[in-house]
Amino acid sequence: MYQIKKILFIAGITAIITIAATAAIAQQRPAFLSKDAEYLWPTNASSYLSATFGETRSSHFHAAVDIGTWGREGFDVYATRDGILHRVAVSPYGYGNVIYLKHDDGSFSLYAHLQDFEPRIRAIVDSIRLRDFNPDFDRNMERFRIHYKQGEVIGRTGSTGIGPPHLHFELRTPANSPFNPKLAGISVPDNIPPRFNGLSVEPLSPDALINGKRNILTAVPTIRGGVFDFGTIQVSGEIGLAVDVSDRADNANNVYAVYELELFVEGDRYFYSRVDSFSYSSVGQMFLDRVYPLLRSTGRGFQRLYVRNGNNLPFYKTNSNKGRIRLPEGTHSFTVLARDFSGNESKATGRLAVSANTEEPVRNLIKQSFIPPPAIIAMNGDVRDFNRWFWNSNWIAPGTDTKPLEITMLRDNGNGAEKFTFKNTLSNSWISLEQARSAILATSDGFTYELHRLHPGVVNAISTFDQKAWARFSENALFDSMSVGISYRIEKNGLPSVSVMPDNEPLRTSFRLSFDLKGIPDELMDKMGFYTHNSRRNSYGYVSTQRNGTVLTATPRQLGSFYVLPDTTAPVVSNPRIYRRADGKWFASVRVRDDLSGVDYRKSTFYVNGVRGIAEYDPYGSVLIYHLPDFRPRRVNTLRLEVSDVYDNRTRAEFTVNN
C-alpha cells in the first residue's frame, strides 16, 4: 500500500495529513509508481474538484483534474512531490502561466493557469523576457537546478490562459502521457452514482433507419426504480449507441466525467471503456470517442458505445463488431452501466424494435469502372437542401427533414450516357461514395460541388474545376477514408467564400486551404484573410492566413465554410487603469478590441511614465496588461500604447491616469 498526502482546512488552519490509499486504487496505480510514492494535494484553495480527468473539451480530452478556487486568485500552489523545475511557460492561451516539475521516477506534475510563480522562477522568466519584451515564454529550466521539496510553495492560483480562476493539476507518466490523478489518490469523497442525461442512436449503414428516419436520434430517459429507461426505439440496419452521462461528488455542484462504461445487448457485452491514460498524440481522437455532429451542433459530449474506424485510444474492450449493433428482426433489450472512480454505479435500459427495410434500394450508380469520368448528380433543389442531407464517410442520404427532391444521376455506361431519376421521399434513397474517386453535384441554383474520395496515409489534394480554390490534406490529416467536396461562391460583398464539406466529419490534423485572389484590388490584397462565421453570435473568427502573390493559404483545424475578408480597421483601445493586486504588485491595463483578425499582442508596445514594460494579453477579458518588475506608479501617470492587429492596423493611444 502506498501513501497519499492531503491538505485539510480546519477553522482556517492548513494541516497536512497522510492517508492510506484504498486497496482498489493501489491495484490500479500506474506501474512506474513505487508503493512508497506520496502525492500532496497541491493547493490550499479548497478540497473541491471542479473538473475531472477525461471530460469533454472543445477539441480534446481534459488531461487533469481542476481544483476550485471559488472565483478568487492567489492561493498557494505546492509541489505535490519532491522534484526539479523542468519547464515553465507563459502564454495568454492554453495553460497560461504553467510550471512542470520532474520527479525522481521520471514522471511529471503540471500546475496551470497560475496568477504568478514563486520569486525565483519569476525573476528568471522576467529577466529573459525583458531582453526583447517578448510576452511569451516556454523553456526547459533544468539547467537552473531549482529543486523543490514536497509542500514547498511554487506559485499562486490564477486564471491565465483559460478562465475562470482554478488550478489545473495534471500528472504525466515518464513517457509524458497524462494519467488520471485519481490513480495517485487525488480524489474527494464521492457516494453519488452517475446520471444518464441522454441517449443517441446513429445510423451506421445506408439501410439504417431510426424511428423511421435517417438522422441521429437523441432521447431523454425516465427514471423507474432508480433505473434510467430510454423506452423502445424502432431501428433497422446497423446502428451505434452513445450516452450523455455525468457524475457528481459529495457536496459538489460541478458535473464530472464517468470512469467506466459498459454496453450489454441481450446480456452479451458489446462494449467496455475505462479512462486511465492516453497519449497526447491521440488527444484529438476525442472527436471519435464522442458523437462529433452532436458535439459540434449542441456542445454535448455523447460518448460512443462503439469504436469508430481510426480510433485507437487505449480505453476499450469490445465484441468482434467493435460495439456496432446489427440485430435480427424482433425486440431486443440493451443495458448501459456507468461507474465513477469510487465504484458508484448507475444503470440505463432500453429496447430496440428491429424491422427489415423492405423497400427496393436505389441502384448504386457510382461504380469504380465508370470513374473517370465522374458521376454527375443533378438536383432540382438548391445547395441548402443538399447540405441538410445526412453525411456518412462512405455514403450520403437525404435527411428526413428535407423537402422532396428529384435527383438525376448520369454515368457513361460504355455505350453512351445512362440516366436514372429518383425522389428522395424514398426512405432508403442513398448514394454510395465508397467506390467513387469523384462525383459532381450540380444544383438548380448553379452550385457545383465535386466530391473526392480521400484516404489516410497519403497526401490528398482537391480543387474546384477552375482551380481557383484548392485544399491539401497531409498523410496524417484523416482518421479514416472519407469523401470531401470543395466549392466556392462570390458573396454579396464581391468576395469569395469557400466551402469544404462535410463539416460533420472530424479531422485528425489541420489541412491547407488556398484561394487565388487574382482580380482583387491591390490595395486590399495585403489585408485579406480567411474567417469562419458564428451565425448565433454574428461574429467572425480569424483562421491563420499567409499570402504568396495572389494566393491566400490558411490552415483550418476542421472542415466547414470559410470567408475571405479584408481587415482594414485598427483595434479600439479604452478603459485605462492603474491597480494593485492582492499580493501588493502594481499593474496598468487597457481594454482592447478587434473584431476581425484580432489583437496581435506580440507587436504591441506599452509604456508607463516613459518606461517600457511587457505587454501581456488576456484575450478572454480583452485586456492588455503592463507588466514590469518592481513597478511603482506615480500620483499622476502617463500610459502610452501602440496596439496592432494581425494585419498591422495600428492604434496609438495616450492616457493620463491618477493613482
XYZ file of C-alpha atoms in Angstrom:
659
model
C 0.000 0.000 0.000
C 1.268 3.483 -0.803
C 0.505 6.822 0.812
C -1.293 9.960 -0.331
C -0.932 13.246 1.485
C -3.877 15.618 1.521
C -4.467 19.067 2.924
C -7.325 19.636 5.348
C -8.889 23.007 6.103
C -9.962 23.339 9.723
C -11.026 26.728 11.088
C -8.770 28.493 8.605
C -5.726 26.420 9.584
C -3.990 24.383 6.892
C -2.908 20.946 8.057
C -1.125 18.261 6.058
C -2.031 14.679 6.856
C -1.209 11.335 5.311
C -3.980 8.892 4.426
C -3.787 5.358 3.140
C -4.879 4.618 -0.398
C -7.617 2.065 -0.786
C -6.628 -1.352 -1.985
C -8.663 -0.844 -5.157
C -6.722 2.272 -6.106
C -3.400 0.703 -5.173
C -4.099 -2.151 -7.569
C -4.787 0.290 -10.402
C -1.898 2.697 -9.899
C 0.492 3.187 -12.842
C 3.327 0.672 -12.965
C 6.087 3.289 -12.647
C 4.800 4.447 -9.237
C 6.530 2.767 -6.339
C 4.460 1.562 -3.415
C 6.032 4.324 -1.308
C 5.046 7.133 -3.690
C 3.333 10.038 -1.942
C 1.318 12.845 -3.513
C 0.322 16.056 -1.777
C -2.939 17.858 -2.508
C -1.439 20.762 -4.487
C -3.174 23.867 -3.079
C -4.782 25.382 -0.014
C -7.527 26.930 -2.179
C -10.032 24.146 -1.486
C -10.523 20.393 -1.491
C -13.161 20.776 -4.226
C -12.788 19.262 -7.704
C -14.421 21.428 -10.354
C -13.495 19.055 -13.218
C -12.050 15.566 -13.607
C -9.882 13.574 -15.987
C -11.243 12.637 -19.420
C -14.004 15.234 -19.652
C -15.095 16.679 -22.998
C -13.377 19.862 -24.116
C -13.789 21.793 -27.377
C -11.026 19.893 -29.183
C -9.526 17.367 -26.756
C -9.943 15.310 -23.604
C -9.367 17.091 -20.312
C -5.997 15.744 -19.176
C -6.136 16.701 -15.494
C -8.289 17.491 -12.508
C -9.322 21.088 -11.839
C -9.393 22.319 -8.255
C -11.870 25.086 -7.496
C -10.719 28.413 -6.064
C -14.175 29.972 -5.512
C -13.682 32.643 -8.169
C -10.606 34.010 -6.405
C -6.891 34.067 -7.234
C -3.672 33.998 -5.249
C -3.908 30.782 -3.215
C -0.713 28.824 -2.552
C 0.279 26.086 -5.001
C 2.512 23.333 -3.595
C 4.946 20.859 -5.110
C 2.981 17.616 -4.951
C 6.218 15.600 -4.683
C 9.934 16.338 -4.496
C 11.146 17.394 -7.921
C 13.279 19.596 -10.140
C 11.874 22.553 -12.063
C 11.632 21.070 -15.551
C 9.770 23.617 -17.678
C 7.981 26.964 -17.374
C 5.720 28.666 -19.908
C 3.831 31.957 -20.145
C 1.077 32.433 -22.730
C -2.308 34.157 -22.998
C -3.747 30.884 -24.294
C -3.888 27.230 -23.254
C -2.204 26.580 -19.913
C -1.409 30.280 -19.344
C 1.304 30.542 -16.691
C 2.367 26.938 -16.085
C 5.006 25.030 -14.103
C 6.250 21.497 -14.851
C 8.091 19.547 -12.142
C 10.041 16.372 -12.909
C 10.192 13.727 -10.186
C 12.800 11.094 -9.347
C 10.920 8.310 -11.174
C 10.864 10.381 -14.393
C 7.190 11.322 -14.093
C 5.886 14.894 -14.169
C 3.394 17.118 -12.392
C 1.955 20.215 -14.052
C 0.313 23.274 -12.451
C -1.519 25.569 -14.880
C -3.438 28.881 -15.133
C -1.274 30.373 -12.375
C -1.511 34.002 -11.383
C 2.194 34.062 -10.583
C 5.310 31.987 -9.936
C 7.357 31.902 -6.744
C 10.048 34.656 -6.756
C 12.976 32.590 -8.080
C 11.014 31.453 -11.131
C 9.500 34.892 -11.696
C 12.937 36.564 -11.630
C 14.363 34.184 -14.263
C 11.321 34.428 -16.541
C 11.186 38.229 -16.439
C 14.937 38.693 -16.888
C 14.763 36.706 -20.135
C 11.553 38.320 -21.416
C 12.819 41.855 -20.762
C 15.698 41.347 -23.198
C 13.301 41.876 -26.117
C 9.964 42.480 -24.307
C 8.566 39.244 -25.732
C 5.493 38.406 -23.618
C 5.660 34.681 -24.484
C 7.958 32.245 -22.697
C 8.418 28.476 -22.927
C 11.729 26.933 -21.856
C 13.319 23.901 -20.277
C 14.521 25.071 -16.859
C 16.560 22.129 -15.605
C 19.870 23.939 -16.214
C 18.966 26.327 -13.375
C 18.924 23.340 -10.952
C 15.974 24.581 -8.912
C 14.683 21.782 -6.675
C 11.542 21.752 -4.565
C 10.614 19.624 -1.608
C 7.105 18.288 -1.316
C 4.871 21.012 0.119
C 7.044 23.983 -0.882
C 5.169 26.872 -2.497
C 5.913 27.094 -6.228
C 3.256 29.594 -7.326
C -0.180 31.133 -6.845
C -3.512 30.070 -8.347
C -4.975 32.250 -11.078
C -6.936 32.384 -14.329
C -4.292 32.860 -17.033
C -4.868 31.008 -20.285
C -8.440 29.806 -19.896
C -10.553 31.155 -17.031
C -12.379 31.292 -14.683
C -9.961 31.035 -11.737
C -8.969 27.450 -10.879
C -5.919 25.209 -10.613
C -5.379 22.729 -13.448
C -3.396 19.882 -11.847
C -2.027 17.334 -14.296
C 0.085 14.215 -13.761
C 2.130 12.609 -16.542
C 3.982 9.343 -16.909
C 7.734 9.233 -17.675
C 6.652 8.965 -21.345
C 4.862 12.340 -20.904
C 1.374 10.840 -21.244
C -1.274 12.246 -18.880
C -2.846 9.779 -16.460
C -5.839 10.039 -14.170
C -4.697 11.774 -10.945
C -7.253 9.700 -9.050
C -4.951 6.728 -9.666
C -2.439 8.583 -7.489
C -5.013 9.276 -4.788
C -6.010 12.811 -5.808
C -9.690 12.433 -5.060
C -12.619 13.660 -2.984
C -15.433 11.882 -1.080
C -17.948 10.515 -3.581
C -21.013 8.461 -2.726
C -23.205 9.713 -5.578
C -23.779 7.477 -8.628
C -23.562 8.818 -12.209
C -26.597 10.207 -14.003
C -27.718 9.438 -17.567
C -28.861 12.630 -19.302
C -29.455 11.337 -22.816
C -29.041 8.590 -25.405
C -28.146 8.996 -29.066
C -28.628 6.458 -31.852
C -26.600 6.870 -35.056
C -27.303 5.245 -38.444
C -24.100 3.450 -39.473
C -25.225 1.809 -42.721
C -27.170 3.162 -45.709
C -30.156 0.942 -44.894
C -30.306 2.111 -41.264
C -33.441 3.899 -40.090
C -34.159 5.122 -36.566
C -37.822 5.664 -35.722
C -38.372 5.755 -39.479
C -35.774 8.463 -40.095
C -32.197 8.560 -41.278
C -30.986 11.066 -38.712
C -29.190 10.856 -35.381
C -31.847 10.328 -32.727
C -31.490 11.710 -29.205
C -33.702 10.631 -26.323
C -34.051 11.532 -22.645
C -34.699 8.879 -20.012
C -37.425 8.362 -17.486
C -36.400 7.055 -14.070
C -38.142 3.953 -12.796
C -36.993 2.366 -9.554
C -33.596 4.047 -9.772
C -33.053 2.817 -13.357
C -32.842 5.226 -16.302
C -35.078 3.918 -19.088
C -34.952 5.124 -22.700
C -38.038 3.234 -23.844
C -38.405 1.430 -27.164
C -36.705 2.674 -30.329
C -37.623 1.447 -33.818
C -34.493 0.620 -35.844
C -33.293 -1.180 -38.950
C -29.821 -1.702 -40.384
C -26.608 -1.110 -38.431
C -26.636 1.444 -35.624
C -24.390 2.786 -32.872
C -25.414 3.889 -29.377
C -23.930 6.717 -27.316
C -24.766 8.233 -23.931
C -24.573 11.659 -22.368
C -23.691 10.732 -18.788
C -22.212 12.711 -15.912
C -21.145 12.275 -12.308
C -21.015 14.332 -9.117
C -19.142 14.094 -5.835
C -20.442 14.717 -2.326
C -21.312 18.375 -1.650
C -20.328 19.354 -5.205
C -22.279 21.275 -7.832
C -19.955 20.610 -10.779
C -20.553 17.610 -13.016
C -17.690 15.221 -13.827
C -16.797 12.567 -16.360
C -17.568 8.939 -15.551
C -14.774 6.396 -15.240
C -16.246 3.247 -16.814
C -18.988 2.468 -19.352
C -20.395 -0.912 -20.410
C -22.992 -1.860 -23.025
C -24.870 -5.167 -22.985
C -27.338 -6.307 -25.656
C -29.488 -9.274 -24.647
C -26.964 -9.959 -21.873
C -23.927 -10.047 -24.192
C -21.254 -7.433 -23.579
C -20.718 -5.365 -26.716
C -18.536 -2.562 -25.339
C -16.454 -1.549 -22.308
C -14.339 1.565 -21.693
C -12.230 2.850 -18.797
C -10.290 6.113 -18.934
C -6.933 5.815 -17.140
C -4.429 7.443 -19.512
C -3.861 8.478 -23.110
C -1.091 9.806 -25.314
C -1.023 13.434 -26.417
C -0.586 12.190 -29.979
C -4.106 10.734 -29.764
C -5.821 13.558 -27.884
C -7.780 14.617 -30.993
C -9.478 11.231 -31.078
C -11.900 12.684 -28.568
C -13.835 13.604 -31.732
C -14.205 9.881 -32.492
C -14.963 8.858 -28.913
C -17.782 11.432 -28.866
C -20.588 11.865 -31.420
C -18.949 14.688 -33.343
C -22.050 16.051 -35.153
C -23.832 16.478 -31.797
C -20.741 17.912 -30.112
C -20.397 20.448 -32.931
C -24.064 21.462 -33.026
C -25.047 21.278 -29.337
C -21.816 21.148 -27.317
C -22.975 17.950 -25.595
C -20.436 15.136 -25.296
C -22.323 11.929 -26.104
C -19.819 9.099 -25.510
C -19.982 6.417 -28.173
C -20.576 2.845 -27.066
C -18.782 1.555 -30.143
C -15.345 2.191 -31.650
C -15.228 4.207 -34.862
C -12.648 3.457 -37.533
C -9.450 5.401 -36.870
C -9.931 5.369 -33.095
C -7.003 3.605 -31.392
C -7.405 5.018 -27.890
C -6.439 2.507 -25.173
C -9.802 2.708 -23.386
C -11.833 -0.069 -24.974
C -12.770 -3.730 -24.964
C -15.458 -4.691 -27.490
C -17.053 -7.583 -29.317
C -15.889 -8.551 -32.810
C -18.016 -5.801 -34.399
C -16.455 -3.051 -32.246
C -19.736 -2.488 -30.420
C -21.755 -1.728 -33.566
C -25.255 -3.178 -33.446
C -26.998 -5.095 -36.240
C -29.736 -7.379 -34.959
C -32.338 -9.753 -36.425
C -35.974 -8.733 -36.524
C -37.687 -8.595 -33.161
C -37.384 -6.641 -29.921
C -34.034 -6.719 -28.134
C -33.131 -5.234 -24.749
C -29.959 -3.280 -24.020
C -28.343 -2.172 -20.766
C -25.718 0.519 -20.176
C -23.739 0.637 -16.917
C -21.854 3.767 -15.835
C -19.429 3.842 -12.889
C -17.390 6.576 -11.281
C -13.919 6.098 -9.836
C -15.338 5.377 -6.384
C -17.346 2.447 -7.734
C -20.791 4.088 -7.617
C -22.869 2.611 -10.450
C -25.965 3.588 -12.425
C -27.936 1.533 -14.938
C -29.802 2.575 -18.068
C -32.041 0.306 -20.123
C -33.933 0.382 -23.392
C -35.307 -1.751 -26.171
C -34.547 -1.904 -29.880
C -37.515 -2.951 -32.031
C -35.780 -4.179 -35.182
C -37.531 -4.424 -38.533
C -36.191 -5.053 -42.018
C -36.025 -2.236 -44.548
C -38.281 -3.785 -47.194
C -38.181 -1.079 -49.860
C -36.193 -1.767 -53.005
C -32.886 0.078 -52.568
C -31.845 2.647 -55.147
C -29.237 1.274 -57.522
C -25.668 2.215 -56.717
C -24.868 4.267 -59.806
C -21.364 5.280 -58.851
C -19.048 2.434 -59.781
C -15.285 2.332 -59.913
C -15.479 1.171 -63.533
C -17.151 4.425 -64.547
C -14.598 6.711 -62.885
C -13.321 8.670 -64.729
C -15.374 10.382 -65.980
C -17.048 11.250 -62.681
C -20.670 10.539 -61.989
C -22.876 13.616 -62.258
C -25.687 14.106 -59.753
C -28.158 16.834 -60.750
C -30.775 18.102 -58.272
C -33.893 20.208 -58.718
C -33.222 21.910 -55.362
C -30.594 24.362 -54.170
C -27.434 23.768 -52.165
C -29.184 24.425 -48.855
C -31.331 21.350 -49.452
C -28.295 19.225 -50.172
C -26.448 20.475 -47.082
C -29.305 19.091 -44.995
C -28.603 15.571 -46.193
C -27.141 13.020 -43.799
C -23.416 12.619 -44.431
C -21.512 9.458 -43.623
C -17.866 8.931 -44.532
C -18.922 6.260 -47.059
C -22.391 7.340 -48.203
C -24.828 10.235 -48.242
C -28.595 10.139 -47.980
C -31.425 12.674 -47.871
C -32.325 13.723 -44.364
C -35.915 13.259 -43.324
C -36.353 16.989 -42.709
C -35.504 17.947 -46.306
C -38.147 18.730 -48.879
C -38.732 16.170 -51.660
C -36.115 16.443 -54.388
C -35.760 14.877 -57.780
C -32.205 13.707 -58.348
C -30.852 12.707 -61.734
C -27.632 10.717 -61.993
C -25.696 10.366 -65.238
C -22.937 7.941 -65.987
C -21.096 6.701 -69.020
C -22.067 3.042 -69.382
C -19.680 2.472 -72.269
C -22.421 2.870 -74.885
C -23.384 6.454 -74.115
C -24.918 8.254 -71.153
C -27.345 6.422 -68.900
C -29.850 8.479 -66.926
C -31.673 7.498 -63.753
C -34.019 9.692 -61.714
C -35.436 9.122 -58.242
C -37.077 11.145 -55.498
C -35.668 11.331 -52.010
C -39.076 10.666 -50.498
C -37.921 7.043 -50.521
C -36.605 6.333 -47.034
C -33.787 4.216 -48.412
C -32.558 6.570 -51.134
C -28.822 6.905 -50.784
C -25.698 7.483 -52.830
C -22.653 5.327 -52.240
C -19.311 7.121 -52.178
C -17.074 4.246 -51.161
C -16.130 3.151 -54.683
C -16.081 6.570 -56.320
C -12.950 8.629 -56.771
C -15.091 11.664 -57.561
C -18.696 12.728 -58.065
C -20.067 16.058 -59.251
C -23.106 17.524 -57.502
C -24.959 20.103 -59.595
C -27.905 22.051 -58.142
C -30.584 24.115 -59.815
C -29.214 27.358 -58.348
C -25.950 26.889 -60.238
C -23.925 25.442 -57.368
C -21.369 22.844 -58.474
C -19.705 20.678 -55.892
C -17.125 17.978 -56.635
C -16.706 15.194 -54.097
C -13.317 13.461 -53.929
C -12.538 10.179 -52.208
C -9.648 10.709 -49.754
C -7.649 8.148 -47.797
C -5.403 8.348 -44.708
C -1.696 7.636 -45.002
C -1.255 9.540 -48.277
C -1.226 13.197 -49.283
C -4.586 14.207 -50.793
C -5.184 17.328 -52.891
C -8.532 18.505 -54.278
C -9.622 21.602 -56.182
C -12.549 23.287 -57.869
C -12.946 22.936 -61.634
C -11.431 26.343 -62.371
C -8.518 25.814 -59.915
C -9.472 28.971 -58.000
C -9.830 27.084 -54.706
C -7.971 24.006 -53.537
C -7.225 22.055 -50.381
C -4.324 19.833 -49.378
C -4.534 17.144 -46.698
C -1.343 15.650 -45.250
C -0.936 11.909 -44.790
C -1.904 12.351 -41.109
C -4.934 14.594 -41.648
C -7.653 11.916 -41.845
C -8.866 9.402 -39.296
C -10.427 7.217 -41.996
C -11.316 7.201 -45.694
C -13.963 9.791 -46.490
C -15.401 11.838 -49.344
C -14.702 15.572 -49.261
C -16.140 18.239 -51.524
C -14.911 21.743 -52.290
C -16.656 24.687 -53.897
C -16.774 28.464 -53.664
C -19.142 31.276 -54.446
C -18.966 35.057 -54.592
C -20.857 36.701 -51.738
C -22.833 39.958 -51.884
C -19.720 41.910 -50.861
C -17.989 40.693 -54.029
C -15.575 38.455 -52.099
C -15.421 34.651 -52.126
C -16.450 32.112 -49.529
C -15.040 28.592 -49.803
C -16.937 25.525 -48.619
C -15.111 22.288 -47.758
C -17.638 19.649 -46.757
C -18.881 17.679 -44.892
C -18.483 19.716 -41.722
C -19.842 16.916 -39.514
C -16.783 14.680 -40.037
C -13.722 15.470 -37.866
C -10.104 15.650 -38.989
C -7.047 14.338 -37.164
C -4.926 17.396 -38.028
C -5.388 20.691 -39.833
C -5.404 20.993 -43.628
C -4.217 23.699 -46.042
C -6.901 25.731 -47.803
C -5.937 28.073 -50.656
C -7.714 30.565 -52.897
C -6.382 32.586 -55.829
C -7.353 36.243 -55.325
C -6.418 37.303 -58.844
C -8.730 40.190 -59.721
C -8.999 41.549 -56.161
C -7.881 45.229 -55.894
C -4.203 45.518 -54.951
C -4.913 47.887 -52.054
C -6.945 45.148 -50.328
C -4.677 42.205 -51.123
C -2.389 42.643 -48.093
C -5.366 42.850 -45.733
C -7.160 39.668 -46.838
C -7.592 36.632 -44.608
C -9.793 33.580 -44.078
C -12.510 33.655 -41.401
C -15.155 31.341 -40.011
C -18.583 32.757 -39.171
C -20.583 32.144 -35.999
C -24.193 32.670 -37.056
C -25.524 32.652 -33.486
C -23.219 35.493 -32.430
C -22.925 37.007 -35.916
C -19.170 37.182 -35.399
C -16.111 36.122 -37.362
C -13.173 34.041 -36.184
C -9.791 34.510 -37.819
C -8.004 31.495 -39.317
C -4.237 31.981 -39.524
C -3.554 33.031 -43.125
C -0.491 33.654 -45.295
C -0.277 35.263 -48.740
C 2.065 34.297 -51.579
C 1.482 36.557 -54.562
C -2.237 36.425 -55.272
C -2.789 33.167 -53.349
C -4.164 33.111 -49.796
C -3.493 29.980 -47.728
C -4.968 29.128 -44.327
C -4.696 26.089 -42.039
C -8.173 25.336 -40.636
C -8.491 22.668 -37.962
C -11.818 21.315 -39.242
C -13.929 21.339 -42.395
C -16.621 23.958 -42.979
C -17.252 27.277 -44.711
C -14.558 29.956 -44.826
C -14.988 33.593 -45.817
C -12.330 35.795 -47.413
C -12.491 39.257 -45.836
C -10.241 42.332 -45.594
C -9.265 43.743 -42.203
C -8.613 47.476 -42.568
C -9.793 48.630 -39.124
C -7.380 49.237 -36.247
C -8.082 47.962 -32.704
C -10.092 50.073 -30.263
C -8.307 50.994 -27.005
C -10.227 52.179 -23.922
C -10.660 51.950 -20.131
C -7.136 52.743 -18.859
C -6.468 51.912 -15.232
C -3.751 51.519 -12.605
C -4.360 48.847 -9.990
C -2.688 46.956 -7.184
C -3.108 43.200 -6.945
C -3.852 41.486 -3.630
C -0.194 40.406 -3.345
C 0.923 44.055 -3.472
C 2.186 44.137 -7.079
C 1.201 47.075 -9.313
C -0.024 46.899 -12.906
C -1.538 49.099 -15.598
C -4.071 47.923 -18.155
C -6.328 48.984 -21.023
C -9.248 47.288 -22.716
C -8.576 46.367 -26.357
C -10.983 45.120 -29.019
C -10.520 43.998 -32.611
C -13.473 42.355 -34.341
C -11.703 40.621 -37.243
C -8.096 39.383 -37.247
C -7.664 40.081 -33.530
C -5.110 41.861 -31.353
C -1.501 40.885 -32.037
C -0.065 41.454 -28.573
C 3.432 40.468 -29.734
C 3.582 43.560 -31.974
C 2.069 45.889 -29.349
C 4.029 48.194 -27.033
C 3.109 49.607 -23.615
C 4.882 52.445 -21.752
C 4.050 53.933 -18.363
C 5.752 57.206 -17.463
C 8.186 56.701 -20.324
C 9.305 53.215 -19.203
C 8.506 50.278 -21.448
C 7.021 47.161 -19.904
C 5.983 43.745 -21.188
C 2.581 43.915 -22.923
C 0.752 40.833 -21.641
C -2.614 39.946 -23.146
C -5.766 38.485 -21.617
C -7.905 37.503 -24.647
C -10.874 36.431 -22.534
C -11.077 39.751 -20.723
C -9.908 41.690 -23.831
C -7.267 43.412 -21.702
C -3.664 44.418 -22.419
C -1.621 44.463 -19.190
C 1.561 46.394 -18.411
C 3.983 44.101 -16.571
C 7.280 45.377 -15.146
C 9.113 44.006 -12.093
C 9.078 46.447 -9.150
C 6.719 48.840 -10.969
C 5.508 51.654 -8.706
C 3.017 54.181 -10.095
C 3.142 57.936 -9.535
C 0.235 60.025 -8.337
C -0.378 61.021 -11.977
C 0.666 58.519 -14.665
C 1.013 58.681 -18.437
C 0.121 55.499 -20.344
C 1.329 55.387 -23.946
C 0.496 52.439 -26.201
C 0.651 51.203 -29.740
C -1.729 48.293 -30.298
C -1.647 46.269 -33.518
C -3.863 43.640 -35.052
C -2.647 40.738 -37.197
C -2.757 42.868 -40.377
C -0.712 45.740 -38.899
C -3.622 48.102 -38.454
C -2.344 50.136 -35.501
C -3.849 52.370 -32.846
C -1.661 54.816 -30.924
C -3.184 55.981 -27.667
C -2.119 58.069 -24.686
C -3.951 58.345 -21.365
C -3.420 60.194 -18.100
C -4.425 58.095 -15.100
C -4.493 59.203 -11.475
C -3.477 56.715 -8.838
